[in-house]
PDB file of C-alpha atoms in Angstrom:
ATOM      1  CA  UNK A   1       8.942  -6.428  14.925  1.00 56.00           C
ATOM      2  CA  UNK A   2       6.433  -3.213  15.132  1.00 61.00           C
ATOM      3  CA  UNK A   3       8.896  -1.470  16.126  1.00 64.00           C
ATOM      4  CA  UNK A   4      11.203  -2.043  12.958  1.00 73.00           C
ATOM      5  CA  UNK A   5       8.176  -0.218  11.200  1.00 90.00           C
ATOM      6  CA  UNK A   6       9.402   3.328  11.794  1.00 93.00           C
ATOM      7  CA  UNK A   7       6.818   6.054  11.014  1.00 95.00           C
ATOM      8  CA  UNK A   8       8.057   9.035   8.406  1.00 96.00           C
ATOM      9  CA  UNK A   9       6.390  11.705   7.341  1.00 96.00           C
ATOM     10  CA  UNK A  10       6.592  12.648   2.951  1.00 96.00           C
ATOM     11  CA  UNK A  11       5.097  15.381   0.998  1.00 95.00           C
ATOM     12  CA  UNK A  12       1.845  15.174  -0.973  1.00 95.00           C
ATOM     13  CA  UNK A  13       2.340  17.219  -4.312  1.00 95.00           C
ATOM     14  CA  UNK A  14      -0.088  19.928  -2.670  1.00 94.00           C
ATOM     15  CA  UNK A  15       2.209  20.503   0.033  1.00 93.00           C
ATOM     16  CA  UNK A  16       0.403  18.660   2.774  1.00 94.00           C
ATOM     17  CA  UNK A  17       2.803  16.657   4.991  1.00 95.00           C
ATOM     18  CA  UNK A  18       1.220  13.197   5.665  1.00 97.00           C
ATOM     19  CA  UNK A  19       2.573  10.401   7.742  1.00 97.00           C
ATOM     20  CA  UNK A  20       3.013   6.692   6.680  1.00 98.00           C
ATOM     21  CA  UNK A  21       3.388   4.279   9.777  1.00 97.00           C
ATOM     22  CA  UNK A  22       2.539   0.887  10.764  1.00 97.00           C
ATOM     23  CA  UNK A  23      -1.076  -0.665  10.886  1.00 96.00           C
ATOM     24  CA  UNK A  24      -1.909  -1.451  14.548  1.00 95.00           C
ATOM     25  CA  UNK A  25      -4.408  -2.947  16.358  1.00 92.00           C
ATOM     26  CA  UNK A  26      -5.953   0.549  17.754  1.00 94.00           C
ATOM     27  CA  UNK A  27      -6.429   1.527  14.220  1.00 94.00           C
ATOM     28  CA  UNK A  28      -9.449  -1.332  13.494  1.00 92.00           C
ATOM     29  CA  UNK A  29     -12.133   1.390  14.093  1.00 92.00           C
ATOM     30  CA  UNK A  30     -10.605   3.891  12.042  1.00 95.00           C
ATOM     31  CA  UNK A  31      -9.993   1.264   9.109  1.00 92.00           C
ATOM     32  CA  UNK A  32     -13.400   0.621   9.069  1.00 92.00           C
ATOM     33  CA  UNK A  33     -14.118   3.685   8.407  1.00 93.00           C
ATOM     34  CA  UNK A  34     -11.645   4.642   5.798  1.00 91.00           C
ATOM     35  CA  UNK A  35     -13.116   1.328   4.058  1.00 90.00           C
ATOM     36  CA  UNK A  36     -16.713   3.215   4.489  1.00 92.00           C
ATOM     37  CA  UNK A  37     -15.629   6.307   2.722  1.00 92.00           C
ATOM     38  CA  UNK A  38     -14.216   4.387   0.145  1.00 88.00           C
ATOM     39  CA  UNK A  39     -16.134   5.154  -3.320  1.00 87.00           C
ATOM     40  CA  UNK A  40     -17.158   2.207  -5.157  1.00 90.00           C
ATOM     41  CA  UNK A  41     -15.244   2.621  -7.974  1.00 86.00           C
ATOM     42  CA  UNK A  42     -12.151   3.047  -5.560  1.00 83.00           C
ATOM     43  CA  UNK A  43     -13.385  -0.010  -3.241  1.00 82.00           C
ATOM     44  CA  UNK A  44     -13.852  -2.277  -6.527  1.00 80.00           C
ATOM     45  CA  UNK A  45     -10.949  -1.086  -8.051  1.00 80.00           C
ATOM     46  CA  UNK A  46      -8.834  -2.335  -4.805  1.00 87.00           C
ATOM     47  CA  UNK A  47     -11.268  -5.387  -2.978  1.00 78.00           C
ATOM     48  CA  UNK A  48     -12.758  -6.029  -7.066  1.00 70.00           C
ATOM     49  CA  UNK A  49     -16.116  -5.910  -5.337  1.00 73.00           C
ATOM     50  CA  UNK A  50     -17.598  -2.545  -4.025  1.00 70.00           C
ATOM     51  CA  UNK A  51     -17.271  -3.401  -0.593  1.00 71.00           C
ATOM     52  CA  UNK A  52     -18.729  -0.659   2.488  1.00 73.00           C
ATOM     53  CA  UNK A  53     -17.467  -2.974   5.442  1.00 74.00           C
ATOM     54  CA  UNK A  54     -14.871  -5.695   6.145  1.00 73.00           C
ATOM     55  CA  UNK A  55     -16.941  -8.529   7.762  1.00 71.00           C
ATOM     56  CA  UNK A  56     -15.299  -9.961  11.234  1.00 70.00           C
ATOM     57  CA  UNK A  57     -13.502 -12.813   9.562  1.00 75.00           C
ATOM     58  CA  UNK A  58     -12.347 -10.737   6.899  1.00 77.00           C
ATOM     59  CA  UNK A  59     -11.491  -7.481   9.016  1.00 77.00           C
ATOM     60  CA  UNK A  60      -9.330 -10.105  11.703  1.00 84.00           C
ATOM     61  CA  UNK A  61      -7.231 -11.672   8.455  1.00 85.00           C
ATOM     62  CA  UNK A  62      -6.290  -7.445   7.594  1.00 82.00           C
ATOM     63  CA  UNK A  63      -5.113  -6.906  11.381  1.00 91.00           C
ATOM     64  CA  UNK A  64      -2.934 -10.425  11.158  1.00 92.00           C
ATOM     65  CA  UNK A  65       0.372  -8.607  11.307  1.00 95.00           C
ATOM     66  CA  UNK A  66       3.638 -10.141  12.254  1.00 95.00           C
ATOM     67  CA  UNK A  67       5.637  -7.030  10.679  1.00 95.00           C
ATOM     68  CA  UNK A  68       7.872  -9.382   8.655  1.00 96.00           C
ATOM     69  CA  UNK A  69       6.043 -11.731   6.351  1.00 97.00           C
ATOM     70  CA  UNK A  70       2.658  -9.681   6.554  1.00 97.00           C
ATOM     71  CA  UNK A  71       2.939  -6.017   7.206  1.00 97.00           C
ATOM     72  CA  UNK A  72       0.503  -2.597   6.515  1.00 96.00           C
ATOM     73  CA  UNK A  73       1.051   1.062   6.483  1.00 98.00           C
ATOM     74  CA  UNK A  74      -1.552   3.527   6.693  1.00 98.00           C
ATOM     75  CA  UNK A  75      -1.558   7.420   5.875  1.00 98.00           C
ATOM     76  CA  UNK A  76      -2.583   9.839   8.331  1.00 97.00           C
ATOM     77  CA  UNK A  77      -2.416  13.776   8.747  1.00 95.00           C
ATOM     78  CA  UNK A  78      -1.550  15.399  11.914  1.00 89.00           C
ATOM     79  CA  UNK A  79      -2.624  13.886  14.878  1.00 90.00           C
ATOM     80  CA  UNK A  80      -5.935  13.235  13.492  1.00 92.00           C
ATOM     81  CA  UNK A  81      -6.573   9.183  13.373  1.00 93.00           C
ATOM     82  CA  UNK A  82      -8.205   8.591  10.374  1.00 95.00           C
ATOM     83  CA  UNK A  83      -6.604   6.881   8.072  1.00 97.00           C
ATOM     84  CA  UNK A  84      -6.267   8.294   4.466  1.00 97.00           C
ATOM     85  CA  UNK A  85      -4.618   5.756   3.089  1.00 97.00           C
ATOM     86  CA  UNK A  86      -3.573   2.000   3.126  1.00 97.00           C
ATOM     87  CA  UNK A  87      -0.850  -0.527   2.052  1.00 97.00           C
ATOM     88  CA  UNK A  88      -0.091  -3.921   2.886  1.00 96.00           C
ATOM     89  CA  UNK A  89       1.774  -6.624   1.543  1.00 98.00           C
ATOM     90  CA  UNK A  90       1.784 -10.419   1.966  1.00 96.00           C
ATOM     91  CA  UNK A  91       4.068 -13.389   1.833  1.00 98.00           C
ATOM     92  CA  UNK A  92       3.163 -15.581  -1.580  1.00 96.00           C
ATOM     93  CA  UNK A  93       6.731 -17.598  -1.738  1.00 95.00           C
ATOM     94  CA  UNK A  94      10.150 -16.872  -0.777  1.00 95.00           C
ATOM     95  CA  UNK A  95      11.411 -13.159  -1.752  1.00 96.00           C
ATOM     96  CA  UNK A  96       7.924 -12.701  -3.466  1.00 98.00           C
ATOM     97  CA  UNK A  97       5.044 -10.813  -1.276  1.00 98.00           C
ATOM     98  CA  UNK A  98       1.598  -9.564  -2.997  1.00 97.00           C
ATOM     99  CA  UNK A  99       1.200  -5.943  -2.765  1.00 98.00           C
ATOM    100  CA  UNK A 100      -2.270  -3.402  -2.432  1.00 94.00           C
ATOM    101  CA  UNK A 101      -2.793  -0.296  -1.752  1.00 95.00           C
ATOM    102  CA  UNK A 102      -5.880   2.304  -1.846  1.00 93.00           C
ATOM    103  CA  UNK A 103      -6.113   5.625  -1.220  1.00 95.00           C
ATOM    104  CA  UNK A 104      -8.963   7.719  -0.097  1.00 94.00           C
ATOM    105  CA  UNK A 105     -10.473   9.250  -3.191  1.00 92.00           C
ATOM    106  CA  UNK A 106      -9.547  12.687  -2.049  1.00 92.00           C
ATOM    107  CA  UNK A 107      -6.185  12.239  -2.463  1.00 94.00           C
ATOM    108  CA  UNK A 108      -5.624  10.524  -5.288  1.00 94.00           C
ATOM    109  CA  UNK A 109      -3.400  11.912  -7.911  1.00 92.00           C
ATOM    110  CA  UNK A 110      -0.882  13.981  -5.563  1.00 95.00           C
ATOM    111  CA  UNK A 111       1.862  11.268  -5.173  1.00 96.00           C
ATOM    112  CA  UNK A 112       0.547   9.566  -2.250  1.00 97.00           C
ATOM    113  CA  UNK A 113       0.195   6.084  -3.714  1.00 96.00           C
ATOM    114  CA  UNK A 114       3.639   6.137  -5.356  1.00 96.00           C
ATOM    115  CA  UNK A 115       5.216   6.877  -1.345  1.00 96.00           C
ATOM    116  CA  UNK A 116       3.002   4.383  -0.165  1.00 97.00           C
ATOM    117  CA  UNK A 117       4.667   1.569  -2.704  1.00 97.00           C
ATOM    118  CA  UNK A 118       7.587   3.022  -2.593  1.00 96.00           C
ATOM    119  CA  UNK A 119       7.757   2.816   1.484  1.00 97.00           C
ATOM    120  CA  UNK A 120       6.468  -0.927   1.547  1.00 97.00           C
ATOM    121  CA  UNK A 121       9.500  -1.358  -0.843  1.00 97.00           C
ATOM    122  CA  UNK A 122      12.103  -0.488   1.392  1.00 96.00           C
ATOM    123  CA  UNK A 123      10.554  -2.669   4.365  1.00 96.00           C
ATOM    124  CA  UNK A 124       9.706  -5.427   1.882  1.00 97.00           C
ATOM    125  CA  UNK A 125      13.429  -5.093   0.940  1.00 97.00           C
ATOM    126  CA  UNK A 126      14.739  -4.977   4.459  1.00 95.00           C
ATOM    127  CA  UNK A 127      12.746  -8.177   5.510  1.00 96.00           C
ATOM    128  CA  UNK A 128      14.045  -9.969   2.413  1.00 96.00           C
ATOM    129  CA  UNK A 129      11.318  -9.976  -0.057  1.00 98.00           C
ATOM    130  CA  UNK A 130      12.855  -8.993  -4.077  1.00 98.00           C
ATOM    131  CA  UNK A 131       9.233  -8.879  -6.074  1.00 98.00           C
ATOM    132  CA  UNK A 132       6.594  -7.670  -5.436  1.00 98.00           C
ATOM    133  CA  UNK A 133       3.086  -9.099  -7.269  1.00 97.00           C
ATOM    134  CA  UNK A 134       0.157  -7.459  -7.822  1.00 96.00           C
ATOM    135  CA  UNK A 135      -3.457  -8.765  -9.271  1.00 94.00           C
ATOM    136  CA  UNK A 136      -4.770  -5.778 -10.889  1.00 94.00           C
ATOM    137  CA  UNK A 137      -8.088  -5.144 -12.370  1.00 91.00           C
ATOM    138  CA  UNK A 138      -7.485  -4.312 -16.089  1.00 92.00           C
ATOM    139  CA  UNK A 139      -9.800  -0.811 -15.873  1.00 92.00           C
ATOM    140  CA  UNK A 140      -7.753   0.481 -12.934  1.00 93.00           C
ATOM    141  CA  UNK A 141      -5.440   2.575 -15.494  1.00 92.00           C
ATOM    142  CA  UNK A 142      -4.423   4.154 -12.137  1.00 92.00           C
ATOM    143  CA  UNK A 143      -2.772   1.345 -10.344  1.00 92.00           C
ATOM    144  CA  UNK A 144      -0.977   0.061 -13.446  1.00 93.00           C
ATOM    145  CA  UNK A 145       0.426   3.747 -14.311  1.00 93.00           C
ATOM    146  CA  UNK A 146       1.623   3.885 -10.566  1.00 93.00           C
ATOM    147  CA  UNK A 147       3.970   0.577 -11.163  1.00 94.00           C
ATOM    148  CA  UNK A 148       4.985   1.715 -14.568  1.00 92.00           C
ATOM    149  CA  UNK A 149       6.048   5.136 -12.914  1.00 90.00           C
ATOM    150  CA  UNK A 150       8.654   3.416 -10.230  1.00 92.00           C
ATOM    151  CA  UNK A 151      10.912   2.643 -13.356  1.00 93.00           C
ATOM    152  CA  UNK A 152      11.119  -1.142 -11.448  1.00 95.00           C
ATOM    153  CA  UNK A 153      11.349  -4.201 -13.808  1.00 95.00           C
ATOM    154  CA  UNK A 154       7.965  -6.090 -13.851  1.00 93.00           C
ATOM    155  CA  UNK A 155       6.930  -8.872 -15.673  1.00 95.00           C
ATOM    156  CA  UNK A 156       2.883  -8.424 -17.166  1.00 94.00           C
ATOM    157  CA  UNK A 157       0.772 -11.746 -17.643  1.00 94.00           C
ATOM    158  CA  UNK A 158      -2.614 -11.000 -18.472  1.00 93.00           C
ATOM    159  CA  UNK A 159      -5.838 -13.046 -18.075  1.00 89.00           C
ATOM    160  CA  UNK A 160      -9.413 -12.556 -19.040  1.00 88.00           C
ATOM    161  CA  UNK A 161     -10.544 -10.644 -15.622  1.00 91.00           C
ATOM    162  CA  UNK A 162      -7.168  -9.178 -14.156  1.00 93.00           C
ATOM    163  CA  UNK A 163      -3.581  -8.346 -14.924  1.00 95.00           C
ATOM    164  CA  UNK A 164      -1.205 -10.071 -13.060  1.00 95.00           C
ATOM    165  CA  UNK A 165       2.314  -7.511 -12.001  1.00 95.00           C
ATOM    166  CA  UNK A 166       5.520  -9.375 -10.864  1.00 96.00           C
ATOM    167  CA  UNK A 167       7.662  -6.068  -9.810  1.00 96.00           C
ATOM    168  CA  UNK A 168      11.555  -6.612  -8.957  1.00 97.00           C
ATOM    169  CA  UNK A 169      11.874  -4.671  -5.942  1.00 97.00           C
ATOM    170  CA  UNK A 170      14.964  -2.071  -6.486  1.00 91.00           C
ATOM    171  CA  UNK A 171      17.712  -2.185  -3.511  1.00 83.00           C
ATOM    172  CA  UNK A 172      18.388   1.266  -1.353  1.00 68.00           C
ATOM    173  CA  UNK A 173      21.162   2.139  -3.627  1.00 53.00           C
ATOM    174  CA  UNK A 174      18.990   1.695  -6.777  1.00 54.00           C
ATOM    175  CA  UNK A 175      15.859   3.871  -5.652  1.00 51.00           C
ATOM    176  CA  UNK A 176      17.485   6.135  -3.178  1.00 42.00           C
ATOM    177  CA  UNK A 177      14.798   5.040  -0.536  1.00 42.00           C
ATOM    178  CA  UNK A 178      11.246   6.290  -0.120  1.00 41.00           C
ATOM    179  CA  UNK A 179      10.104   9.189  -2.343  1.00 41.00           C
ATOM    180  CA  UNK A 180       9.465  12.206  -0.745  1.00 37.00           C
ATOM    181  CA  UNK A 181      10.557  11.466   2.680  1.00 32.00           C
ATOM    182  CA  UNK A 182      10.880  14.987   4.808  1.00 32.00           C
ATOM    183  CA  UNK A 183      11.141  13.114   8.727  1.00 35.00           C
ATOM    184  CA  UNK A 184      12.561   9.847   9.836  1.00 29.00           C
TER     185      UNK A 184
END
């Protein structure tokens, strides 16, 4: 089903031409090291505990891909492998998948992370999946302005230590596809 994951390449705000493309098994080195670079605000704001490495266990359960029910993108520029960016999602129940996503704190804030959702959309969409859910820490202001941006329905329930997102995912004809897309 990799193969279903086709790469594209979108526009960062700057002007910077990134691509988005499938998570593979070659790219566990380079994770790791994205996960390193991570701040702590940015690595507690996405794991909700300022991780610097993905133990064994916990690094084999990210690279359990079957490009259908669980399935990541990463970011990269050029033909240089490190990744810049990540986004996965994961089957909870039938047509509902939890989303996440982080972005390297460099590039934050010039439309990366709305591609990102916005390109696990479509293949969330294509594979079936019509919501998308999210567990969100309340102080990440950033990840809760990035699902209010899409426009998408979501339904908010809110607990003492996170915010809980249940996002209707829009259909191809609704969105118009994934923002910013320059290559297919």
């Amino acid at each position: 089903m990799l193969e279903a994951v086709a790469p594209v390449t979108i526009r960062l705000d700057d002007g910077r031409a990134v691509g988005l493309r499938a998570l593979t098994a070659s790219d566990r080195a380079e994770h790791q090291l994205f996960v390193e670079r991570l701040s702590k605000r940015s690595s507690r704001l996405r794991f909700f505990v300022p991780l610097r490495t993905l133990g064994g266990v916990q690094q084999d359960a990210y690279f359990d891909l079957d490009y259908r029910d669980r399935l990541a993108v990463v970011a990269v520029i050029g033909d240089d492998p490190a990744i810049h960016a990540v986004g996965r999602y994961a089957r909870e129940s039938d047509g509902v998948a939890e989303v996440a996503l982080v972005v390297d704190d460099g590039l934050q804030g010039l439309g990366l992370g709305t591609a990102l959702l916005r390109r696990l959309a479509s293949l969330a969409r294509e594979r079936g999946f019509t919501i998308f859910s999210a567990l969100v820490l309340p102080e990440n202001s950033t990840m809760l302005a990035l699902f209010e941006h899409t426009g998408w329905p979501t339904r908010v329930t809110r607990t003492r230590d996170a915010i809980r997102l249940e996002i209707e995912l829009p259909d191809e004809s609704q969105d118009g596809g994934p923002a910013r897309t320059i290559e297919t």
